[in-house]
Amino acid sequence: MSAILTARERMLGRLRAAAPAAPEAVDVIDTAIDQHYLARRAQAPLLARDRIAAMQAALRASHAQVDCVSVDTWPALLAQRLGEHGVRRLLLDTGSAEGQALRAALPPAVETLSFTRPLVQWKSELFDTVDAGFTIARSGIAATGTLVIAPDAATPRTVSLAPPLHVCLVYASTLHVDLHAAARAERWCDGMPANLVLVSGPSKTSDIQQTLAYGAHGPRWLWVLIIDDLSAHEGGQP
């Protein structure tokens, strides 16, 4: 026991005697991170059109259904697919331009609902009868196929979490190469939303044998529509 204590004391003595390293300044760390990502992007640059292809590939690898469609055609396409999927109740923000466009294109058999009541007042109805939720992404991260969603009062986190089908619309002009580019371009450091949600595929989990199961903790299906609006944005982001 004395030998163990002696070894322990020697180790602690060396730690106490070591001079603490001066912490790096935050701006030095930020510069190093920026340089790392700039060098990596310089080796494999992704133009705006390339980001669409990368986003699609990453989402499909995560078992999401993804299509790139025009600004004018997406409501009719989505309305048709929702009907074919058997959706009867759709949760969406009818106050948004996209929500209004989709509602106008839906067949009469599909009922639209707005999130206007406190969750506690209609939790059972929401979880038992709503087939799909429709959201609009703030932006997307092409490298990982990630949707950046900023929930608000009209479209809270529940819309993308509770229904078995999550449908998300993201504009091609908002796609970033990677997470670092998204944080920098959108200046998250100036006021990151308290509830920023990153979605990279349908909900999934696995058991000890690594067998994947979808829909255990959220939507079983994720449909993504990438709206090709690049021509209206002079070729997209720089």
Short mmCIF file of N, CA and C in Angstrom, two decimals, residues 76-222:
data_model
loop_
_atom_site.label_atom_id
_atom_site.label_comp_id
_atom_site.label_asym_id
_atom_site.label_seq_id
_atom_site.Cartn_x
_atom_site.Cartn_y
_atom_site.Cartn_z
N ALA A 76 -48.09 21.19 -56.46
CA ALA A 76 -48.88 20.14 -57.12
C ALA A 76 -48.23 18.77 -56.94
N LEU A 77 -46.91 18.72 -57.06
CA LEU A 77 -46.20 17.45 -56.89
C LEU A 77 -46.38 16.91 -55.48
N LEU A 78 -46.20 17.77 -54.49
CA LEU A 78 -46.33 17.32 -53.11
C LEU A 78 -47.77 16.93 -52.79
N ALA A 79 -48.73 17.70 -53.27
CA ALA A 79 -50.14 17.38 -53.02
C ALA A 79 -50.48 16.00 -53.58
N GLN A 80 -49.97 15.69 -54.77
CA GLN A 80 -50.23 14.38 -55.37
C GLN A 80 -49.62 13.27 -54.52
N ARG A 81 -48.41 13.46 -54.07
CA ARG A 81 -47.74 12.42 -53.29
C ARG A 81 -48.38 12.22 -51.92
N LEU A 82 -48.83 13.30 -51.32
CA LEU A 82 -49.51 13.16 -50.04
C LEU A 82 -50.79 12.35 -50.19
N GLY A 83 -51.53 12.60 -51.27
CA GLY A 83 -52.73 11.82 -51.52
C GLY A 83 -52.42 10.36 -51.76
N GLU A 84 -51.38 10.09 -52.53
CA GLU A 84 -50.99 8.70 -52.81
C GLU A 84 -50.52 7.98 -51.55
N HIS A 85 -49.93 8.73 -50.64
CA HIS A 85 -49.43 8.14 -49.39
C HIS A 85 -50.55 7.87 -48.40
N GLY A 86 -51.73 8.40 -48.67
CA GLY A 86 -52.85 8.19 -47.78
C GLY A 86 -52.96 9.21 -46.66
N VAL A 87 -52.32 10.35 -46.82
CA VAL A 87 -52.40 11.40 -45.80
C VAL A 87 -53.80 12.01 -45.80
N ARG A 88 -54.39 12.06 -44.63
CA ARG A 88 -55.73 12.65 -44.49
C ARG A 88 -55.72 13.91 -43.63
N ARG A 89 -54.75 14.02 -42.75
CA ARG A 89 -54.66 15.22 -41.90
C ARG A 89 -53.21 15.69 -41.93
N LEU A 90 -53.02 16.95 -42.33
CA LEU A 90 -51.70 17.53 -42.51
C LEU A 90 -51.54 18.75 -41.61
N LEU A 91 -50.47 18.76 -40.83
CA LEU A 91 -50.19 19.87 -39.93
C LEU A 91 -49.22 20.83 -40.62
N LEU A 92 -49.58 22.10 -40.72
CA LEU A 92 -48.73 23.09 -41.39
C LEU A 92 -49.09 24.49 -40.93
N ASP A 93 -48.21 25.42 -41.26
CA ASP A 93 -48.43 26.84 -40.95
C ASP A 93 -49.16 27.47 -42.12
N THR A 94 -50.46 27.68 -41.98
CA THR A 94 -51.25 28.26 -43.07
C THR A 94 -51.00 29.76 -43.21
N GLY A 95 -50.23 30.34 -42.30
CA GLY A 95 -49.90 31.76 -42.42
C GLY A 95 -48.71 32.02 -43.31
N SER A 96 -47.95 31.00 -43.64
CA SER A 96 -46.79 31.17 -44.51
C SER A 96 -47.21 31.08 -45.98
N ALA A 97 -46.43 31.69 -46.85
CA ALA A 97 -46.75 31.64 -48.28
C ALA A 97 -46.69 30.20 -48.79
N GLU A 98 -45.72 29.43 -48.31
CA GLU A 98 -45.60 28.04 -48.74
C GLU A 98 -46.77 27.21 -48.23
N GLY A 99 -47.20 27.46 -47.00
CA GLY A 99 -48.34 26.73 -46.46
C GLY A 99 -49.61 27.03 -47.23
N GLN A 100 -49.81 28.28 -47.62
CA GLN A 100 -50.98 28.64 -48.39
C GLN A 100 -50.95 28.01 -49.78
N ALA A 101 -49.75 27.98 -50.40
CA ALA A 101 -49.63 27.39 -51.73
C ALA A 101 -49.93 25.90 -51.70
N LEU A 102 -49.43 25.22 -50.66
CA LEU A 102 -49.68 23.78 -50.56
C LEU A 102 -51.15 23.50 -50.27
N ARG A 103 -51.75 24.27 -49.37
CA ARG A 103 -53.15 24.04 -49.04
C ARG A 103 -54.04 24.23 -50.27
N ALA A 104 -53.71 25.21 -51.11
CA ALA A 104 -54.51 25.45 -52.32
C ALA A 104 -54.42 24.30 -53.31
N ALA A 105 -53.31 23.55 -53.28
CA ALA A 105 -53.10 22.46 -54.24
C ALA A 105 -53.62 21.12 -53.74
N LEU A 106 -53.91 21.02 -52.45
CA LEU A 106 -54.31 19.73 -51.87
C LEU A 106 -55.70 19.29 -52.34
N PRO A 107 -55.91 18.00 -52.50
CA PRO A 107 -57.25 17.50 -52.81
C PRO A 107 -58.17 17.66 -51.60
N PRO A 108 -59.49 17.67 -51.82
CA PRO A 108 -60.43 17.87 -50.70
C PRO A 108 -60.30 16.83 -49.60
N ALA A 109 -59.78 15.65 -49.93
CA ALA A 109 -59.68 14.58 -48.94
C ALA A 109 -58.63 14.85 -47.87
N VAL A 110 -57.73 15.80 -48.13
CA VAL A 110 -56.66 16.10 -47.18
C VAL A 110 -57.05 17.33 -46.36
N GLU A 111 -57.18 17.16 -45.08
CA GLU A 111 -57.52 18.26 -44.17
C GLU A 111 -56.24 18.90 -43.63
N THR A 112 -56.22 20.23 -43.59
CA THR A 112 -55.05 20.93 -43.04
C THR A 112 -55.37 21.44 -41.64
N LEU A 113 -54.37 21.35 -40.78
CA LEU A 113 -54.50 21.80 -39.40
C LEU A 113 -53.38 22.78 -39.08
N SER A 114 -53.69 23.76 -38.26
CA SER A 114 -52.68 24.70 -37.79
C SER A 114 -52.40 24.45 -36.31
N PHE A 115 -51.18 24.74 -35.89
CA PHE A 115 -50.80 24.54 -34.50
C PHE A 115 -51.18 25.80 -33.71
N THR A 116 -52.48 25.91 -33.44
CA THR A 116 -52.99 27.13 -32.79
C THR A 116 -53.41 26.90 -31.34
N ARG A 117 -53.40 25.65 -30.90
CA ARG A 117 -53.81 25.34 -29.53
C ARG A 117 -52.61 24.86 -28.72
N PRO A 118 -52.63 25.08 -27.41
CA PRO A 118 -51.57 24.51 -26.58
C PRO A 118 -51.56 22.98 -26.73
N LEU A 119 -50.39 22.40 -26.72
CA LEU A 119 -50.24 20.97 -26.96
C LEU A 119 -51.08 20.14 -26.00
N VAL A 120 -51.19 20.56 -24.75
CA VAL A 120 -51.90 19.77 -23.76
C VAL A 120 -53.38 19.63 -24.11
N GLN A 121 -53.92 20.57 -24.88
CA GLN A 121 -55.34 20.53 -25.21
C GLN A 121 -55.68 19.55 -26.32
N TRP A 122 -54.70 19.13 -27.10
CA TRP A 122 -55.02 18.23 -28.21
C TRP A 122 -53.91 17.21 -28.48
N LYS A 123 -53.21 16.83 -27.44
CA LYS A 123 -52.10 15.90 -27.58
C LYS A 123 -52.55 14.56 -28.18
N SER A 124 -53.64 14.00 -27.66
CA SER A 124 -54.12 12.71 -28.17
C SER A 124 -54.51 12.81 -29.63
N GLU A 125 -55.21 13.88 -29.99
CA GLU A 125 -55.61 14.07 -31.39
C GLU A 125 -54.40 14.19 -32.29
N LEU A 126 -53.40 14.94 -31.86
CA LEU A 126 -52.20 15.14 -32.65
C LEU A 126 -51.47 13.83 -32.89
N PHE A 127 -51.24 13.07 -31.82
CA PHE A 127 -50.45 11.86 -31.94
C PHE A 127 -51.21 10.71 -32.59
N ASP A 128 -52.54 10.75 -32.50
CA ASP A 128 -53.32 9.62 -33.00
C ASP A 128 -53.91 9.82 -34.39
N THR A 129 -54.11 11.07 -34.81
CA THR A 129 -54.86 11.29 -36.05
C THR A 129 -54.12 12.10 -37.11
N VAL A 130 -53.06 12.81 -36.75
CA VAL A 130 -52.35 13.62 -37.74
C VAL A 130 -51.32 12.75 -38.47
N ASP A 131 -51.41 12.74 -39.80
CA ASP A 131 -50.57 11.85 -40.60
C ASP A 131 -49.23 12.45 -40.99
N ALA A 132 -49.16 13.77 -41.12
CA ALA A 132 -47.93 14.38 -41.63
C ALA A 132 -47.79 15.81 -41.12
N GLY A 133 -46.55 16.26 -41.03
CA GLY A 133 -46.24 17.63 -40.67
C GLY A 133 -45.38 18.26 -41.74
N PHE A 134 -45.65 19.53 -42.05
CA PHE A 134 -44.94 20.24 -43.12
C PHE A 134 -44.17 21.40 -42.51
N THR A 135 -42.86 21.45 -42.78
CA THR A 135 -42.02 22.53 -42.27
C THR A 135 -41.21 23.15 -43.41
N ILE A 136 -40.67 24.32 -43.13
CA ILE A 136 -39.80 25.02 -44.08
C ILE A 136 -38.46 25.23 -43.40
N ALA A 137 -37.41 24.68 -43.98
CA ALA A 137 -36.09 24.77 -43.37
C ALA A 137 -35.53 26.18 -43.50
N ARG A 138 -34.83 26.59 -42.50
CA ARG A 138 -34.10 27.85 -42.55
C ARG A 138 -32.96 27.77 -43.55
N SER A 139 -32.32 26.60 -43.61
CA SER A 139 -31.21 26.37 -44.54
C SER A 139 -30.90 24.88 -44.56
N GLY A 140 -29.86 24.50 -45.30
CA GLY A 140 -29.45 23.10 -45.36
C GLY A 140 -27.94 22.99 -45.38
N ILE A 141 -27.42 21.85 -44.95
CA ILE A 141 -25.98 21.58 -44.93
C ILE A 141 -25.72 20.43 -45.89
N ALA A 142 -25.09 20.73 -47.02
CA ALA A 142 -24.95 19.76 -48.09
C ALA A 142 -24.09 18.57 -47.71
N ALA A 143 -23.02 18.79 -46.96
CA ALA A 143 -22.07 17.71 -46.67
C ALA A 143 -22.71 16.56 -45.92
N THR A 144 -23.69 16.86 -45.08
CA THR A 144 -24.32 15.83 -44.26
C THR A 144 -25.80 15.62 -44.56
N GLY A 145 -26.34 16.36 -45.52
CA GLY A 145 -27.76 16.25 -45.81
C GLY A 145 -28.61 16.67 -44.64
N THR A 146 -28.24 17.76 -43.99
CA THR A 146 -28.90 18.20 -42.77
C THR A 146 -29.80 19.40 -43.03
N LEU A 147 -31.01 19.33 -42.51
CA LEU A 147 -31.96 20.44 -42.58
C LEU A 147 -31.83 21.26 -41.30
N VAL A 148 -31.67 22.56 -41.45
CA VAL A 148 -31.59 23.46 -40.30
C VAL A 148 -32.96 24.10 -40.14
N ILE A 149 -33.65 23.75 -39.06
CA ILE A 149 -35.01 24.22 -38.84
C ILE A 149 -35.05 25.08 -37.58
N ALA A 150 -35.65 26.23 -37.68
CA ALA A 150 -35.80 27.14 -36.54
C ALA A 150 -37.28 27.17 -36.14
N PRO A 151 -37.70 26.33 -35.20
CA PRO A 151 -39.11 26.29 -34.80
C PRO A 151 -39.59 27.63 -34.25
N ASP A 152 -40.86 27.91 -34.46
CA ASP A 152 -41.48 29.11 -33.90
C ASP A 152 -42.87 28.76 -33.40
N ALA A 153 -43.63 29.76 -33.02
CA ALA A 153 -44.95 29.49 -32.46
C ALA A 153 -45.88 28.81 -33.45
N ALA A 154 -45.80 29.16 -34.73
CA ALA A 154 -46.67 28.58 -35.74
C ALA A 154 -46.22 27.19 -36.17
N THR A 155 -44.91 26.94 -36.08
CA THR A 155 -44.37 25.64 -36.46
C THR A 155 -43.40 25.18 -35.38
N PRO A 156 -43.91 24.75 -34.23
CA PRO A 156 -43.02 24.31 -33.16
C PRO A 156 -42.34 22.98 -33.49
N ARG A 157 -41.42 22.58 -32.64
CA ARG A 157 -40.67 21.34 -32.86
C ARG A 157 -41.59 20.15 -33.05
N THR A 158 -42.76 20.17 -32.44
CA THR A 158 -43.69 19.04 -32.52
C THR A 158 -44.10 18.73 -33.95
N VAL A 159 -44.16 19.75 -34.81
CA VAL A 159 -44.60 19.53 -36.19
C VAL A 159 -43.66 18.58 -36.93
N SER A 160 -42.38 18.67 -36.64
CA SER A 160 -41.40 17.81 -37.31
C SER A 160 -41.08 16.56 -36.52
N LEU A 161 -41.72 16.41 -35.36
CA LEU A 161 -41.39 15.28 -34.49
C LEU A 161 -42.52 14.29 -34.30
N ALA A 162 -43.75 14.79 -34.13
CA ALA A 162 -44.85 13.90 -33.75
C ALA A 162 -45.46 13.10 -34.90
N PRO A 163 -45.83 13.72 -36.04
CA PRO A 163 -46.47 12.95 -37.11
C PRO A 163 -45.52 11.90 -37.70
N PRO A 164 -46.03 10.80 -38.19
CA PRO A 164 -45.17 9.75 -38.75
C PRO A 164 -44.45 10.15 -40.03
N LEU A 165 -44.96 11.16 -40.72
CA LEU A 165 -44.33 11.66 -41.94
C LEU A 165 -43.95 13.13 -41.75
N HIS A 166 -42.68 13.44 -41.96
CA HIS A 166 -42.22 14.83 -41.91
C HIS A 166 -41.85 15.25 -43.32
N VAL A 167 -42.49 16.28 -43.81
CA VAL A 167 -42.21 16.84 -45.13
C VAL A 167 -41.54 18.19 -44.92
N CYS A 168 -40.37 18.38 -45.50
CA CYS A 168 -39.64 19.63 -45.31
C CYS A 168 -39.24 20.23 -46.64
N LEU A 169 -39.43 21.51 -46.75
CA LEU A 169 -39.06 22.26 -47.94
C LEU A 169 -37.82 23.08 -47.62
N VAL A 170 -36.82 23.02 -48.51
CA VAL A 170 -35.61 23.83 -48.33
C VAL A 170 -35.22 24.45 -49.66
N TYR A 171 -34.86 25.70 -49.63
CA TYR A 171 -34.49 26.40 -50.87
C TYR A 171 -33.02 26.17 -51.20
N ALA A 172 -32.75 25.90 -52.47
CA ALA A 172 -31.38 25.63 -52.91
C ALA A 172 -30.46 26.80 -52.60
N SER A 173 -30.97 28.01 -52.64
CA SER A 173 -30.14 29.18 -52.38
C SER A 173 -29.68 29.27 -50.94
N THR A 174 -30.26 28.46 -50.05
CA THR A 174 -29.88 28.49 -48.63
C THR A 174 -28.96 27.34 -48.26
N LEU A 175 -28.55 26.52 -49.22
CA LEU A 175 -27.68 25.38 -48.90
C LEU A 175 -26.25 25.84 -48.65
N HIS A 176 -25.68 25.35 -47.57
CA HIS A 176 -24.29 25.62 -47.23
C HIS A 176 -23.45 24.37 -47.45
N VAL A 177 -22.16 24.56 -47.62
CA VAL A 177 -21.27 23.42 -47.85
C VAL A 177 -21.21 22.54 -46.62
N ASP A 178 -20.99 23.13 -45.46
CA ASP A 178 -20.84 22.35 -44.23
C ASP A 178 -21.37 23.17 -43.05
N LEU A 179 -21.30 22.58 -41.86
CA LEU A 179 -21.83 23.23 -40.67
C LEU A 179 -21.09 24.53 -40.36
N HIS A 180 -19.80 24.54 -40.55
CA HIS A 180 -19.00 25.74 -40.30
C HIS A 180 -19.45 26.88 -41.20
N ALA A 181 -19.66 26.57 -42.48
CA ALA A 181 -20.11 27.60 -43.42
C ALA A 181 -21.49 28.12 -43.04
N ALA A 182 -22.37 27.24 -42.59
CA ALA A 182 -23.71 27.66 -42.17
C ALA A 182 -23.63 28.61 -40.98
N ALA A 183 -22.85 28.24 -39.98
CA ALA A 183 -22.74 29.07 -38.78
C ALA A 183 -22.15 30.43 -39.10
N ARG A 184 -21.17 30.46 -40.01
CA ARG A 184 -20.55 31.73 -40.38
C ARG A 184 -21.47 32.59 -41.23
N ALA A 185 -22.06 32.00 -42.27
CA ALA A 185 -22.90 32.77 -43.19
C ALA A 185 -24.14 33.32 -42.49
N GLU A 186 -24.72 32.53 -41.57
CA GLU A 186 -25.93 32.96 -40.89
C GLU A 186 -25.64 33.70 -39.58
N ARG A 187 -24.35 33.82 -39.25
CA ARG A 187 -23.89 34.55 -38.07
C ARG A 187 -24.60 34.06 -36.81
N TRP A 188 -24.49 32.76 -36.58
CA TRP A 188 -25.08 32.19 -35.38
C TRP A 188 -24.49 32.81 -34.13
N CYS A 189 -23.26 33.28 -34.21
CA CYS A 189 -22.60 33.87 -33.04
C CYS A 189 -23.30 35.15 -32.59
N ASP A 190 -24.08 35.77 -33.47
CA ASP A 190 -24.77 37.01 -33.11
C ASP A 190 -26.12 36.78 -32.44
N GLY A 191 -26.52 35.54 -32.35
CA GLY A 191 -27.81 35.26 -31.73
C GLY A 191 -28.40 33.97 -32.23
N MET A 192 -27.78 32.86 -31.89
CA MET A 192 -28.28 31.56 -32.30
C MET A 192 -29.63 31.29 -31.66
N PRO A 193 -30.61 30.83 -32.43
CA PRO A 193 -31.93 30.53 -31.85
C PRO A 193 -31.80 29.53 -30.71
N ALA A 194 -32.66 29.66 -29.71
CA ALA A 194 -32.59 28.78 -28.55
C ALA A 194 -32.98 27.35 -28.90
N ASN A 195 -33.74 27.17 -29.98
CA ASN A 195 -34.24 25.84 -30.31
C ASN A 195 -33.99 25.54 -31.78
N LEU A 196 -32.74 25.60 -32.19
CA LEU A 196 -32.39 25.28 -33.57
C LEU A 196 -32.34 23.76 -33.71
N VAL A 197 -33.07 23.23 -34.69
CA VAL A 197 -33.18 21.78 -34.87
C VAL A 197 -32.44 21.36 -36.13
N LEU A 198 -31.60 20.34 -36.01
CA LEU A 198 -30.87 19.79 -37.15
C LEU A 198 -31.43 18.40 -37.45
N VAL A 199 -31.96 18.22 -38.66
CA VAL A 199 -32.58 16.96 -39.06
C VAL A 199 -31.80 16.38 -40.23
N SER A 200 -31.32 15.15 -40.08
CA SER A 200 -30.51 14.53 -41.14
C SER A 200 -31.10 13.23 -41.65
N GLY A 201 -32.37 12.99 -41.39
CA GLY A 201 -33.01 11.77 -41.88
C GLY A 201 -34.19 11.42 -41.01
N PRO A 202 -34.92 10.36 -41.35
CA PRO A 202 -36.02 9.93 -40.50
C PRO A 202 -35.49 9.44 -39.15
N SER A 203 -36.38 9.37 -38.17
CA SER A 203 -35.99 8.89 -36.86
C SER A 203 -35.55 7.43 -36.95
N LYS A 204 -34.46 7.10 -36.30
CA LYS A 204 -33.99 5.70 -36.33
C LYS A 204 -33.25 5.37 -35.04
N THR A 205 -33.25 4.09 -34.73
CA THR A 205 -32.51 3.57 -33.59
C THR A 205 -32.09 2.15 -33.93
N SER A 206 -31.24 1.56 -33.11
CA SER A 206 -30.80 0.18 -33.36
C SER A 206 -30.63 -0.55 -32.05
N ASP A 207 -30.77 -1.89 -32.11
CA ASP A 207 -30.57 -2.70 -30.92
C ASP A 207 -29.11 -3.10 -30.81
N ILE A 208 -28.81 -3.98 -29.87
CA ILE A 208 -27.43 -4.36 -29.62
C ILE A 208 -26.80 -5.06 -30.82
N GLN A 209 -27.63 -5.62 -31.68
CA GLN A 209 -27.14 -6.28 -32.90
C GLN A 209 -27.05 -5.32 -34.08
N GLN A 210 -27.26 -4.03 -33.81
CA GLN A 210 -27.14 -2.96 -34.80
C GLN A 210 -28.17 -3.10 -35.93
N THR A 211 -29.35 -3.62 -35.59
CA THR A 211 -30.44 -3.69 -36.55
C THR A 211 -31.22 -2.39 -36.49
N LEU A 212 -31.24 -1.65 -37.59
CA LEU A 212 -31.91 -0.34 -37.60
C LEU A 212 -33.43 -0.49 -37.61
N ALA A 213 -34.08 0.35 -36.84
CA ALA A 213 -35.54 0.45 -36.84
C ALA A 213 -35.89 1.92 -37.02
N TYR A 214 -36.82 2.20 -37.91
CA TYR A 214 -37.18 3.58 -38.23
C TYR A 214 -38.51 3.94 -37.56
N GLY A 215 -38.59 5.20 -37.11
CA GLY A 215 -39.83 5.70 -36.54
C GLY A 215 -40.00 5.44 -35.06
N ALA A 216 -38.97 4.96 -34.37
CA ALA A 216 -39.11 4.63 -32.95
C ALA A 216 -39.25 5.87 -32.08
N HIS A 217 -38.58 6.95 -32.45
CA HIS A 217 -38.57 8.15 -31.61
C HIS A 217 -38.99 9.39 -32.38
N GLY A 218 -39.66 9.22 -33.49
CA GLY A 218 -40.07 10.36 -34.30
C GLY A 218 -40.59 9.88 -35.64
N PRO A 219 -40.57 10.73 -36.66
CA PRO A 219 -41.12 10.36 -37.97
C PRO A 219 -40.46 9.12 -38.57
N ARG A 220 -41.29 8.28 -39.14
CA ARG A 220 -40.78 7.09 -39.84
C ARG A 220 -40.28 7.46 -41.23
N TRP A 221 -40.88 8.51 -41.81
CA TRP A 221 -40.51 8.93 -43.17
C TRP A 221 -40.13 10.41 -43.17
N LEU A 222 -39.14 10.74 -43.98
CA LEU A 222 -38.76 12.13 -44.21
C LEU A 222 -38.75 12.37 -45.71
#
